[in-house]
Amino acid sequence: MDDWLAEIRRAVEARDQRLTPQRQVVLQVLAAGGDHHLSAEEIHEQARIRQPDIGLATVYRTLELFEDLGVVSRLEVGGETRFELNRERDLHYHHHLICLNCGRIQEFREDLLDEVERRVEGETGFTIIDHNLRFFGYCRHCRGRKKS
Amino acid sequence: MDDWLAEIRRAVEARDQRLTPQRQVVLQVLAAGGDHHLSAEEIHEQARIRQPDIGLATVYRTLELFEDLGVVSRLEVGGETRFELNRERDLHYHHHLICLNCGRIQEFREDLLDEVERRVEGETGFTIIDHNLRFFGYCRHCRGRKKS
DNA sequence: ATGCCTGCAAACATTTTGCATAGCG
DNA sequence: CGCTATGCAAAATGTTTGCAGGCAT
């Protein structure tokens, strides 16, 4: 099961860097967060439960490292950045649904975008590396009531 | 031709607000920007050419108003927010291609997303109001050379 | 010892807010 | 007048950086 952690450790050490306790804690927090997309501040808060004097800057630096490694990806929403663990290989094909009322973010897996991507490349001459699709609306719970 | 401006004036006045000189200048700047997506700072800079003592806060407040009215939309990219005028009615169906090298943003019109949207609504119970699709890659000019 | 890592605080960039004043209707 | 709008400066956010010390090889 910690094949997972071991793999990340290998990737980190391949860059002559270390999977320190702080970095592991950040991973644990992200993993425990499930499908939640946490802000740096929230990750920091959670991390402090296990590692009381971890600094916010360390969290940011850690997230940056993990993003470089492809372990984590960032999602900019409403002026702040939220982070998620990339659990599968097919991270390319998952999109976000953002509730305009409660702010909750859920995910959706989908593979219909390849076609669109190819059309865009053909028509514009742009070489596409990645995409990012977000839907805004109201989740099941917030349906009907716009304020809450 | 200024059917356009008149329409916005009507929308503003319908809220018991006014289309002041400052607000008009912001509109002019956005209109002159063509397909460019300007940051608040850039809009402020341009606006000052015509209206030297317009304040940055006014620009922000104006952009907020116009966003409420659906006249302007915002695009968050790389930690900063960029603004664009919604020229057509079908603003729903235009997406952005962001060059990872030079940062230039171009647009692409597309209507293939309705299908995806309906599938998402069916499978998740989410009510979708809007979406936002961005492609990241290299534009024609930056192809090949990743640094420049 | 020589690296990478860390916490802290300061620096930064962007956006928002408070307030006194100005200006339209 | 009453109410919206403005400029300015201060405050609030969110993120990055510099640095002195710490820790693991």
Coordinates of C-alpha atoms (C1' of nucleotides) in Angstrom, one line a residue:
Chain A
M1 CA 0.0 0.0 0.0
D2 CA 2.8 2.4 0.7
D3 CA 4.1 1.6 -2.6
W4 CA 2.7 5.0 -3.2
L5 CA 4.9 6.8 -0.6
A6 CA 7.9 4.8 -1.7
E7 CA 7.4 5.9 -5.2
I8 CA 7.3 9.5 -4.2
R9 CA 10.3 9.1 -2.0
R10 CA 12.2 7.7 -5.0
A11 CA 11.1 10.6 -7.2
V12 CA 12.2 13.1 -4.5
E13 CA 15.5 11.5 -3.9
A14 CA 16.2 11.3 -7.6
R15 CA 16.5 15.0 -7.4
D16 CA 18.9 14.8 -4.5
Q17 CA 16.2 16.0 -2.2
R18 CA 14.6 14.4 0.8
L19 CA 11.2 13.3 1.9
T20 CA 11.4 15.0 5.2
P21 CA 8.8 14.6 8.0
Q22 CA 7.3 17.9 7.1
R23 CA 6.9 16.8 3.5
Q24 CA 5.4 13.5 4.5
V25 CA 2.9 15.3 6.7
V26 CA 1.8 17.5 3.8
L27 CA 1.2 14.3 1.8
Q28 CA -0.8 12.8 4.6
V29 CA -2.9 15.8 4.9
L30 CA -3.6 15.8 1.2
A31 CA -4.4 12.1 1.2
A32 CA -6.7 12.4 4.2
G33 CA -8.5 15.3 2.5
G34 CA -10.0 12.9 0.1
D35 CA -11.6 14.7 -2.7
H36 CA -11.3 18.0 -0.9
H37 CA -9.3 20.7 -2.5
L38 CA -7.4 22.4 0.3
S39 CA -5.9 25.8 0.3
A40 CA -2.3 26.3 1.5
E41 CA -3.6 27.7 4.7
E42 CA -5.9 24.8 5.3
I43 CA -3.1 22.3 4.6
H44 CA -1.0 24.3 7.0
E45 CA -3.6 24.1 9.7
Q46 CA -4.1 20.4 9.3
A47 CA -0.4 19.8 9.2
R48 CA 0.1 21.6 12.5
I49 CA -2.0 19.1 14.3
R50 CA 0.7 16.5 13.6
Q51 CA 3.7 18.8 13.4
P52 CA 3.0 21.9 15.5
D53 CA 5.8 24.1 14.3
I54 CA 5.7 23.5 10.6
G55 CA 5.8 26.9 8.9
L56 CA 3.5 28.1 6.2
A57 CA 6.4 28.8 3.9
T58 CA 7.4 25.2 4.2
V59 CA 4.0 24.2 3.1
Y60 CA 4.2 26.4 0.1
R61 CA 7.7 25.2 -0.8
T62 CA 6.6 21.6 -0.4
L63 CA 3.6 22.1 -2.6
E64 CA 5.8 23.6 -5.2
L65 CA 8.1 20.6 -5.1
F66 CA 5.2 18.2 -5.4
E67 CA 3.7 20.1 -8.3
D68 CA 7.0 19.9 -10.1
L69 CA 7.0 16.1 -9.5
G70 CA 3.5 15.9 -10.8
V71 CA 2.3 14.6 -7.5
V72 CA 0.1 17.5 -6.8
S73 CA -1.9 19.9 -9.0
R74 CA -3.2 23.3 -8.3
L75 CA -6.6 24.8 -9.0
E76 CA -7.0 28.5 -9.0
V77 CA -10.5 29.6 -7.8
G78 CA -11.8 32.8 -6.5
G79 CA -8.4 34.4 -6.0
E80 CA -6.9 31.6 -4.0
T81 CA -5.1 28.5 -5.0
R82 CA -6.3 25.0 -3.9
F83 CA -4.3 21.9 -4.1
E84 CA -5.1 18.2 -4.7
L85 CA -3.2 15.0 -4.8
N86 CA -3.0 13.3 -8.2
R87 CA -4.1 9.9 -7.3
E88 CA -4.2 8.2 -10.7
R89 CA -2.2 8.4 -13.8
D90 CA -5.1 9.8 -15.9
L91 CA -5.2 13.1 -14.0
H92 CA -5.6 14.7 -17.4
Y93 CA -9.2 13.6 -17.6
H94 CA -10.7 15.0 -14.5
H95 CA -12.5 18.2 -14.2
H96 CA -14.0 20.3 -11.4
L97 CA -17.5 21.3 -10.5
I98 CA -17.5 24.3 -8.3
C99 CA -20.6 25.2 -6.3
L100 CA -21.4 28.9 -6.5
N101 CA -23.2 28.7 -3.2
C102 CA -21.2 26.6 -0.8
G103 CA -17.9 26.6 -2.6
R104 CA -17.5 22.9 -2.5
I105 CA -15.6 21.4 -5.3
Q106 CA -16.3 18.0 -6.7
E107 CA -14.7 16.0 -9.5
F108 CA -15.8 14.5 -12.7
R109 CA -14.0 12.1 -14.9
E110 CA -14.5 12.5 -18.6
D111 CA -12.7 11.7 -21.8
L112 CA -14.7 13.5 -24.4
L113 CA -12.3 16.4 -24.6
D114 CA -9.7 14.8 -26.8
E115 CA -11.8 15.4 -29.8
V116 CA -12.2 19.1 -29.0
E117 CA -8.5 19.3 -28.3
R118 CA -7.6 18.0 -31.7
R119 CA -10.0 20.4 -33.4
V120 CA -8.4 23.3 -31.6
E121 CA -4.9 22.2 -32.5
G122 CA -5.9 21.8 -36.2
E123 CA -7.7 25.1 -36.4
T124 CA -5.3 27.3 -34.5
G125 CA -1.8 25.8 -34.8
F126 CA -1.5 25.8 -31.0
T127 CA 0.2 22.8 -29.5
I128 CA -1.8 21.7 -26.5
I129 CA -0.1 20.3 -23.5
D130 CA -2.9 20.3 -20.9
H131 CA -6.3 21.6 -20.3
N132 CA -8.4 22.7 -17.4
L133 CA -12.2 22.6 -17.5
R134 CA -14.3 23.9 -14.7
F135 CA -18.0 24.0 -14.3
F136 CA -19.8 26.5 -12.1
G137 CA -23.3 25.9 -10.8
Y138 CA -25.2 24.6 -7.8
C139 CA -24.6 21.3 -6.2
R140 CA -27.3 18.9 -5.2
H141 CA -27.5 20.4 -1.7
C142 CA -27.6 24.0 -2.7
R143 CA -30.1 23.6 -5.4
G144 CA -32.9 26.1 -5.3
R145 CA -31.6 28.3 -2.5
K146 CA -29.0 30.7 -3.9
K147 CA -28.1 32.1 -0.5
S148 CA -27.4 30.1 2.5
Chain B
M1 CA -22.7 51.8 -33.4
D2 CA -23.0 53.2 -29.9
D3 CA -26.1 51.2 -29.5
W4 CA -23.6 49.2 -27.5
L5 CA -22.7 52.0 -25.0
A6 CA -26.3 53.0 -24.8
E7 CA -27.3 49.5 -23.8
I8 CA -24.7 49.4 -21.1
R9 CA -25.8 52.8 -19.9
R10 CA -29.4 51.5 -19.6
A11 CA -28.2 48.5 -17.6
V12 CA -26.2 50.7 -15.3
E13 CA -29.0 53.2 -14.7
A14 CA -31.5 50.4 -14.2
R15 CA -29.6 49.8 -10.9
D16 CA -29.7 53.5 -10.0
Q17 CA -26.1 53.8 -10.8
R18 CA -24.3 56.0 -13.3
L19 CA -22.2 55.6 -16.3
T20 CA -19.6 58.1 -15.2
P21 CA -16.6 59.3 -17.2
Q22 CA -14.3 56.9 -15.4
R23 CA -16.5 54.0 -16.1
Q24 CA -16.7 54.9 -19.8
V25 CA -12.9 55.2 -19.9
V26 CA -12.6 51.7 -18.6
L27 CA -15.0 50.5 -21.2
Q28 CA -13.0 52.2 -23.9
V29 CA -9.8 50.7 -22.7
L30 CA -11.3 47.2 -22.7
A31 CA -12.7 47.8 -26.2
A32 CA -9.4 49.1 -27.5
G33 CA -7.6 46.2 -26.1
G34 CA -9.2 43.9 -28.7
D35 CA -8.6 40.4 -27.8
H36 CA -6.1 41.2 -25.2
H37 CA -6.8 40.2 -21.7
L38 CA -5.7 43.0 -19.5
S39 CA -4.9 43.0 -15.8
A40 CA -6.4 45.6 -13.5
E41 CA -3.1 47.3 -13.3
E42 CA -2.8 47.5 -17.1
I43 CA -6.3 48.8 -17.4
H44 CA -5.5 51.4 -14.9
E45 CA -2.4 52.4 -16.8
Q46 CA -4.2 52.8 -20.0
A47 CA -7.1 54.6 -18.4
R48 CA -4.7 57.2 -16.9
I49 CA -3.7 58.3 -20.4
R50 CA -7.2 59.7 -20.8
Q51 CA -8.1 60.3 -17.2
P52 CA -4.9 61.0 -15.4
D53 CA -6.2 60.9 -11.8
I54 CA -8.4 57.8 -12.0
G55 CA -7.6 55.6 -9.1
L56 CA -6.9 51.9 -9.1
A57 CA -9.6 51.3 -6.7
T58 CA -12.1 52.8 -9.1
V59 CA -10.9 50.5 -11.8
Y60 CA -11.5 47.5 -9.5
R61 CA -14.9 48.8 -8.5
T62 CA -15.8 49.4 -12.1
L63 CA -14.7 46.0 -13.2
E64 CA -16.8 44.5 -10.4
L65 CA -19.8 46.4 -11.5
F66 CA -19.4 45.4 -15.1
E67 CA -18.9 41.8 -14.1
D68 CA -22.2 41.9 -12.3
L69 CA -23.8 43.2 -15.4
G70 CA -22.3 40.5 -17.5
V71 CA -20.4 43.1 -19.6
V72 CA -17.0 41.9 -18.5
S73 CA -15.7 38.5 -17.4
R74 CA -12.6 37.6 -15.5
L75 CA -10.0 35.0 -16.2
E76 CA -7.7 33.9 -13.5
V77 CA -4.3 32.8 -14.8
G78 CA -1.1 32.4 -12.9
G79 CA -2.2 34.1 -9.7
E80 CA -3.5 37.2 -11.4
T81 CA -6.8 38.2 -12.8
R82 CA -7.3 39.4 -16.3
F83 CA -10.4 41.0 -17.7
E84 CA -12.1 41.0 -21.0
L85 CA -15.1 42.6 -22.6
N86 CA -18.0 40.2 -23.5
R87 CA -18.6 41.3 -27.0
E88 CA -21.1 38.8 -28.2
R89 CA -24.1 37.2 -26.6
D90 CA -22.6 33.7 -26.9
L91 CA -19.8 34.4 -24.5
H92 CA -20.6 31.1 -23.1
Y93 CA -18.9 29.4 -26.0
H94 CA -15.5 30.8 -26.1
H95 CA -12.5 29.3 -24.5
H96 CA -8.9 30.4 -23.9
L97 CA -5.6 29.1 -25.2
I98 CA -2.8 30.2 -22.9
C99 CA 0.8 30.0 -24.1
L100 CA 3.1 28.6 -21.5
N101 CA 6.0 30.4 -23.0
C102 CA 5.0 33.9 -23.9
G103 CA 1.8 34.1 -21.8
R104 CA -0.3 35.3 -24.7
I105 CA -3.9 34.3 -24.5
Q106 CA -6.0 33.6 -27.6
E107 CA -9.6 32.6 -28.0
F108 CA -11.4 29.8 -29.6
R109 CA -15.0 29.5 -30.3
E110 CA -16.6 26.1 -29.8
D111 CA -20.0 24.6 -29.2
L112 CA -19.2 21.0 -28.5
L113 CA -19.4 21.3 -24.8
D114 CA -23.1 21.2 -24.4
E115 CA -23.1 17.5 -24.7
V116 CA -20.5 17.2 -22.0
E117 CA -22.4 19.6 -19.8
R118 CA -25.6 17.6 -20.1
R119 CA -23.7 14.4 -19.3
V120 CA -22.2 16.0 -16.2
E121 CA -25.6 17.2 -15.0
G122 CA -27.2 13.9 -15.5
E123 CA -24.4 11.9 -13.7
T124 CA -23.8 14.2 -10.8
G125 CA -27.0 16.1 -10.0
F126 CA -25.1 19.4 -10.4
T127 CA -26.9 22.3 -12.0
I128 CA -24.5 23.9 -14.4
I129 CA -24.7 27.7 -14.9
D130 CA -21.4 28.3 -16.6
H131 CA -18.1 26.7 -17.5
N132 CA -14.6 27.7 -18.1
L133 CA -12.3 25.8 -20.4
R134 CA -8.6 26.6 -20.8
F135 CA -6.0 25.0 -22.9
F136 CA -2.3 25.3 -22.0
G137 CA 0.4 24.8 -24.5
Y138 CA 2.6 26.5 -27.0
C139 CA 1.4 29.0 -29.6
R140 CA 2.5 29.0 -33.2
H141 CA 5.3 31.5 -32.5
C142 CA 6.7 29.7 -29.4
R143 CA 6.6 26.2 -30.9
G144 CA 9.9 24.3 -30.4
R145 CA 11.6 26.8 -28.2
K146 CA 10.4 26.4 -24.7
K147 CA 12.5 29.3 -23.4
S148 CA 12.6 32.6 -25.0
Chain C
dA1 C1' 31.9 19.6 6.4
dT2 C1' 28.6 20.0 2.8
dG3 C1' 24.7 19.8 1.2
dC4 C1' 19.5 20.3 1.6
dC5 C1' 15.6 22.0 4.9
dT6 C1' 13.5 24.6 8.2
dG7 C1' 11.0 28.4 10.8
dC8 C1' 10.6 33.0 11.2
dA9 C1' 9.9 37.5 9.7
dA10 C1' 10.0 40.7 6.3
dA11 C1' 9.0 41.6 1.6
dC12 C1' 5.7 41.5 -2.2
dA13 C1' 1.8 41.6 -5.2
dT14 C1' -2.9 42.1 -5.7
dT15 C1' -7.3 43.3 -4.2
dT16 C1' -10.5 45.4 -0.8
dT17 C1' -12.0 48.8 2.5
dG18 C1' -12.7 53.3 5.1
dC19 C1' -13.3 57.8 4.8
dA20 C1' -13.8 62.5 3.5
dT21 C1' -15.0 64.9 -0.5
dA22 C1' -17.0 65.9 -5.0
dG23 C1' -20.7 65.8 -8.2
dC24 C1' -25.0 64.5 -10.4
dG25 C1' -30.0 64.9 -10.4
Chain D
dC1 C1' -30.4 67.9 -0.4
dG2 C1' -29.7 62.8 -0.9
dC3 C1' -27.3 59.4 -2.9
dT4 C1' -23.8 57.5 -5.8
dA5 C1' -19.0 57.8 -7.1
dT6 C1' -14.3 59.1 -6.5
dG7 C1' -9.3 59.4 -5.0
dC8 C1' -6.3 58.4 -1.6
dA9 C1' -4.2 55.8 1.9
dA10 C1' -4.5 52.0 4.9
dA11 C1' -5.6 47.3 5.5
dA12 C1' -6.2 42.8 4.2
dT13 C1' -5.0 38.6 1.4
dG14 C1' -2.2 35.3 -0.4
dT15 C1' 2.4 34.1 -1.7
dT16 C1' 7.5 34.5 -2.0
dT17 C1' 12.1 35.4 -0.3
dG18 C1' 16.2 36.1 2.7
dC19 C1' 18.6 34.4 6.3
dA20 C1' 20.6 32.1 10.2
dG21 C1' 20.4 27.9 12.2
dG22 C1' 19.4 22.6 12.0
dC23 C1' 19.8 18.1 10.5
dA24 C1' 21.3 14.2 7.8
dT25 C1' 24.7 12.1 5.4

